Coordinates of C-alpha atoms in Angstrom, one line a residue:
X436 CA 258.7 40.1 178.8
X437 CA 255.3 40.8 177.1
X438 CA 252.5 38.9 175.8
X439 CA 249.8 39.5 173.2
X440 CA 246.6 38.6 171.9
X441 CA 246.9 36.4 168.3
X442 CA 244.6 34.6 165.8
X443 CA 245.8 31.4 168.3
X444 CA 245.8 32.8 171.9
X445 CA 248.7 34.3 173.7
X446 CA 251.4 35.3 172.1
X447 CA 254.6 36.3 173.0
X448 CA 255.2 40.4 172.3
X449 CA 258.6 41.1 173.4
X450 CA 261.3 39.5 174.9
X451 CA 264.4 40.8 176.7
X452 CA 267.0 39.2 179.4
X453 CA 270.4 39.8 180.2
X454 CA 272.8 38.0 183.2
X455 CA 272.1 35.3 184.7
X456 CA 268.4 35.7 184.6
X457 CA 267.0 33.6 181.9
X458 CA 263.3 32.7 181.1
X459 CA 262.5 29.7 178.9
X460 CA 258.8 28.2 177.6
X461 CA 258.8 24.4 178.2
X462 CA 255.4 23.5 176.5
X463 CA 252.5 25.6 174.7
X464 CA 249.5 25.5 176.7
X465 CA 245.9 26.0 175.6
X466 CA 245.0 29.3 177.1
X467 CA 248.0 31.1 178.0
X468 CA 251.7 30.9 177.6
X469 CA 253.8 29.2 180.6
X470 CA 257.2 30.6 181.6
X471 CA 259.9 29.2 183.7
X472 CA 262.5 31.7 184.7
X473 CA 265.8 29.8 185.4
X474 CA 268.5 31.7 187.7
X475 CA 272.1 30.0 186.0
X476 CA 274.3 31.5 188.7
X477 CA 272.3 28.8 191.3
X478 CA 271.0 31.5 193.7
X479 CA 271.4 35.2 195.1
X480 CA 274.0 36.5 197.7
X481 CA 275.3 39.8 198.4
X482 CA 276.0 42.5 196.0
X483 CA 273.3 40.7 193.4
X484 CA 270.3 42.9 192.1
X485 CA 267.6 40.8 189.5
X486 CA 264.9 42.7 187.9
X487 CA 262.0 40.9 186.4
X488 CA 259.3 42.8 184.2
X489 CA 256.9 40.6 183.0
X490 CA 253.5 42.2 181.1
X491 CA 249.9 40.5 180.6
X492 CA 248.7 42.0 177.6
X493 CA 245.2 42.6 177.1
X494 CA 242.6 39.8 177.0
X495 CA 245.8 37.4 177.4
X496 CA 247.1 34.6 179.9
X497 CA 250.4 34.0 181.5
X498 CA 251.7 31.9 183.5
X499 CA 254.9 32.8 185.4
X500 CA 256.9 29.7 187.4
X501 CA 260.9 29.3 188.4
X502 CA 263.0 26.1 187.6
X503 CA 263.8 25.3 191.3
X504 CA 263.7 27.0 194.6
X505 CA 265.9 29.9 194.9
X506 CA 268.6 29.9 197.3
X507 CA 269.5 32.9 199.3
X508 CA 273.3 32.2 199.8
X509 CA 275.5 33.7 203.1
X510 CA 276.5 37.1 202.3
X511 CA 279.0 39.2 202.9
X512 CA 279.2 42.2 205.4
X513 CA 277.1 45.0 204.5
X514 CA 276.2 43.4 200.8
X515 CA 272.8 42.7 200.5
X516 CA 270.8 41.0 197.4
X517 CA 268.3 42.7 195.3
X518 CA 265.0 40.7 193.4
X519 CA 262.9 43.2 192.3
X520 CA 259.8 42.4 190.3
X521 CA 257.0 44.2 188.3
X522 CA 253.8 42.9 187.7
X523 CA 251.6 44.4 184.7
X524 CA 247.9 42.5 184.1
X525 CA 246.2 44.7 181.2
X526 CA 242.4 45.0 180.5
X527 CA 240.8 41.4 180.2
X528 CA 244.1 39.5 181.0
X529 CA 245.1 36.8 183.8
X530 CA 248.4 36.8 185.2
X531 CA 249.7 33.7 187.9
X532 CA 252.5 34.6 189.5
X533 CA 253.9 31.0 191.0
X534 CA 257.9 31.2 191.6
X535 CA 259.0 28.0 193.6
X536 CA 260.3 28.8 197.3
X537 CA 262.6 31.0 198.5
X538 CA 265.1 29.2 200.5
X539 CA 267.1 31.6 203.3
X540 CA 270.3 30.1 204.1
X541 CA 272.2 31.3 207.7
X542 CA 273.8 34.4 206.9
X543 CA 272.0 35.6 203.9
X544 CA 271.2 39.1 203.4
X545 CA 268.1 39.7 200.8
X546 CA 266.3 42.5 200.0
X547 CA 263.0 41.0 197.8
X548 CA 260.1 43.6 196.2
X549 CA 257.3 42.6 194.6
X550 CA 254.5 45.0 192.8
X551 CA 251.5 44.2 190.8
X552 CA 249.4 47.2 188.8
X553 CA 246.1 45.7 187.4
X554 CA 243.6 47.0 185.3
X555 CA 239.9 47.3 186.5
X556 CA 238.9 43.5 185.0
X557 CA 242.6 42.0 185.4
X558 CA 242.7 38.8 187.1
X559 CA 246.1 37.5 189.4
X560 CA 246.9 34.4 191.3
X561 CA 250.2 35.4 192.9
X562 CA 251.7 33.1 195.6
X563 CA 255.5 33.8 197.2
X564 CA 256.6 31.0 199.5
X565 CA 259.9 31.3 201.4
X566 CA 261.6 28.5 203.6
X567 CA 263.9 29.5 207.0
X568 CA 267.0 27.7 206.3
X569 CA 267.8 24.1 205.2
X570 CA 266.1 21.7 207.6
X571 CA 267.1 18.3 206.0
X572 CA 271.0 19.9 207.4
X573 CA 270.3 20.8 210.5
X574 CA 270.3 24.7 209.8
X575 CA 269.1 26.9 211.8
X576 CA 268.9 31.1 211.1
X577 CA 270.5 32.8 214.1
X578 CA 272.1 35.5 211.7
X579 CA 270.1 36.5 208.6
X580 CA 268.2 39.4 207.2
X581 CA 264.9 38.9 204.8
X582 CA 263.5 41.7 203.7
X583 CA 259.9 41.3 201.6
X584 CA 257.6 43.9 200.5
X585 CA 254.3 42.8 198.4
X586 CA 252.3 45.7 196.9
X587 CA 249.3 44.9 194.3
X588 CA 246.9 48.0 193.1
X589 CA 244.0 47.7 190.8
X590 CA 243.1 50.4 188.8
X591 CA 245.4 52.8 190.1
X592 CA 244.3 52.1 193.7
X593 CA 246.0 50.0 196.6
X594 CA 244.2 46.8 197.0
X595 CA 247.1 44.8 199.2
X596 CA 249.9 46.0 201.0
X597 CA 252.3 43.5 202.9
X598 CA 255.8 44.0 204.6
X599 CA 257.9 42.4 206.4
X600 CA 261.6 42.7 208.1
X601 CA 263.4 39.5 210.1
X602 CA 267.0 40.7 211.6
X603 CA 269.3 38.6 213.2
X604 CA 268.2 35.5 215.5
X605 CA 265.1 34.6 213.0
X606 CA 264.4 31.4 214.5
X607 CA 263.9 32.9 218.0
X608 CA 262.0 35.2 216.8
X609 CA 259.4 32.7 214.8
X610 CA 259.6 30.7 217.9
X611 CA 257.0 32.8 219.6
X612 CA 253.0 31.5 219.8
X613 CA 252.0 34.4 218.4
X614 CA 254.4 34.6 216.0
X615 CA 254.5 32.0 213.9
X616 CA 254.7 28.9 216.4
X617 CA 258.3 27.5 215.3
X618 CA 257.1 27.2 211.9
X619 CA 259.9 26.7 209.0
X620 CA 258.3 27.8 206.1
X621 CA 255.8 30.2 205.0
X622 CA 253.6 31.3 201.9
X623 CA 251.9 34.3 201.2
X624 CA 248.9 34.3 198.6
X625 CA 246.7 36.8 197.0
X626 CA 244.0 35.9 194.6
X627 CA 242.1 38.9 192.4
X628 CA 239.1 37.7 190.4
X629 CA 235.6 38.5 190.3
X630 CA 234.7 35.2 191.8
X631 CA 237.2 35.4 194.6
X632 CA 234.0 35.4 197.2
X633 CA 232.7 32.1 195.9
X634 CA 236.1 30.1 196.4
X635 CA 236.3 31.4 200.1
X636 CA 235.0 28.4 201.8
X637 CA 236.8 26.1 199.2
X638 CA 239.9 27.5 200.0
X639 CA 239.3 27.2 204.0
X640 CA 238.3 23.6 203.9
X641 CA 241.7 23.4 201.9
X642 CA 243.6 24.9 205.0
X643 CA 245.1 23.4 208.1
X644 CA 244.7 25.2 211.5
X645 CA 248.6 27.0 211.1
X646 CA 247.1 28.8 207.8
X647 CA 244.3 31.8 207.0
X648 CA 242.1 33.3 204.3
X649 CA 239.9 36.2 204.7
X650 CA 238.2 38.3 201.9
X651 CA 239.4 42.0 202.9
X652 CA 237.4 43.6 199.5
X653 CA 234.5 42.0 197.0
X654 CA 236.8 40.6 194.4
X655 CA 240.0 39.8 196.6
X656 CA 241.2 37.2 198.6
X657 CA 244.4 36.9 201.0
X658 CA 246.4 34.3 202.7
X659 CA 249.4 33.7 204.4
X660 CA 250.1 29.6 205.4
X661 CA 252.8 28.3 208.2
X662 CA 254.0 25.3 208.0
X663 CA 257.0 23.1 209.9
X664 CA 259.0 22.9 206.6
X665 CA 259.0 23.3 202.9
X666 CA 258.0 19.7 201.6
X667 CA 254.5 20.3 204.0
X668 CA 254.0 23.4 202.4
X669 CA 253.7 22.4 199.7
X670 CA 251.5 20.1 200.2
X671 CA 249.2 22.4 201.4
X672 CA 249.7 24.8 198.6
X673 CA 249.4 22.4 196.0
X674 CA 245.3 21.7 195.8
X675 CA 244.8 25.5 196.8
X676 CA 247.4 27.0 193.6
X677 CA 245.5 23.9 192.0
X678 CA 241.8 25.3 193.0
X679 CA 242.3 28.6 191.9
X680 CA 244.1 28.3 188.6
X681 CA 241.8 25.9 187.8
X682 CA 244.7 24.4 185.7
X683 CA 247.7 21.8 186.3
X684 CA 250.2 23.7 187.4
X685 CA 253.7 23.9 185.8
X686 CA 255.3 20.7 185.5
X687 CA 258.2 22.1 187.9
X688 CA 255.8 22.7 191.2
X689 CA 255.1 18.7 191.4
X690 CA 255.9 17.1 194.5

């Protein structure tokens, strides 16, 4: 999808989906256009690839949000599943990139990439949460495989650069102090915006002690926040997505 700038704000420039994949627009908003993509087969497993392309347009805003958490089902042998995505924020434009968590259930096998390409004065609010298996049932990830790879560049240039790989006994492996303290759920932030070193201290009071922010370039910010499971989270996350949107957030992320 694409947007573009009209006589009344954002429009929408081009539209295309296939599969499963759908993207609907609940309500107009003021400044932007909001967009809830909506996964009908009820999650990924093996042998599934989804791409999403989504374009800010110059001097536009959009708003990008899923209908639920998406589930990471068990997967067979060998199959892995495939959610690719493609970020473009053109001259002038804001893009927030706000899906709802990604739930890993025992067994799963996903493969998930994420790129952003900004222009010089593009703004982007991208958060991507995840959640190790389905607490409320007692699950516990002994025998997955998460793959995540987050890459944003401004101007042509890398600005962030984040990978990960968990194989096998996850929940051992985030056991560990150092590691992430037997945490059960996890979001990774990145805010772009020529006021990012102004909402620096905002954001830390915002923080608990199992979360960071630091300000690795002058118009960047990054975090990454543990927590014991998704519904503290996203209590956490709420008032920081909140603070730097400086917007309600899509009806969908409400607690």
């Amino acid at each position: 999808m694409a947007t573009k700038p009209t006589a009344r704000g954002t429009g929408l420039d081009a539209l295309r989906q296939a599969g499963s994949l759908k993207c609907v627009f609940p309500r107009p908003v003021a400044k932007g256009i909001d967009a809830v993509l909506v996964n009908t087969a009820g999650g990924i497993t093996g042998g599934d690839r989804f791409d999403v392309t989504a374009t800010a347009g110059s001097g536009t805003a959009l708003t990008l949000t899923t209908q639920a958490a998406e589930r990471a089902y068990q997967a067979s042998p060998g199959q892995q599943g495939l959610l690719q995505t493609r970020l473009t924020v053109e001259a002038g434009a804001r893009l927030h990139w706000l899906p709802q968590e990604t739930l890993l259930f025992q067994g799963c096998d996903m493969n998930r990439r994420l790129t952003a390409d900004l222009a010089p004065d593009a703004r982007l609010l991208l958060c991507e949460p995840v959640i190790f298996g389905r607490a409320a049932m007692g699950e516990v990830l002994t025998g997955a495989r998460f793959r995540d790879r987050i890459e944003v560049r401004q101007d042509g240039k890398p600005l962030y650069l984040d990978a990960m790989t968990l194989s096998g006994d996850i929940a051992a492996h985030l056991s560990g102090k150092a590691i992430a303290g037997k945490a059960g759920a996890m979001a990774s932030l990145v805010y772009v915006a020529p006021d990012a070193e102004t909402r620096l201290t905002a954001l830390r009071k915002l923080l608990p002690p199992s979360g960071g922010v630091s300000q690795p370039g002058p118009n960047h910010l990054v975090m990454r926040l543990l927590a014991p499971d998704g519904y503290a989270l996203r209590k956490h996350l709420i008032p920081i997505l909140t603070t730097l949107s400086r917007s309600v957030l899509p009806r969908c992320w409400m607690i």
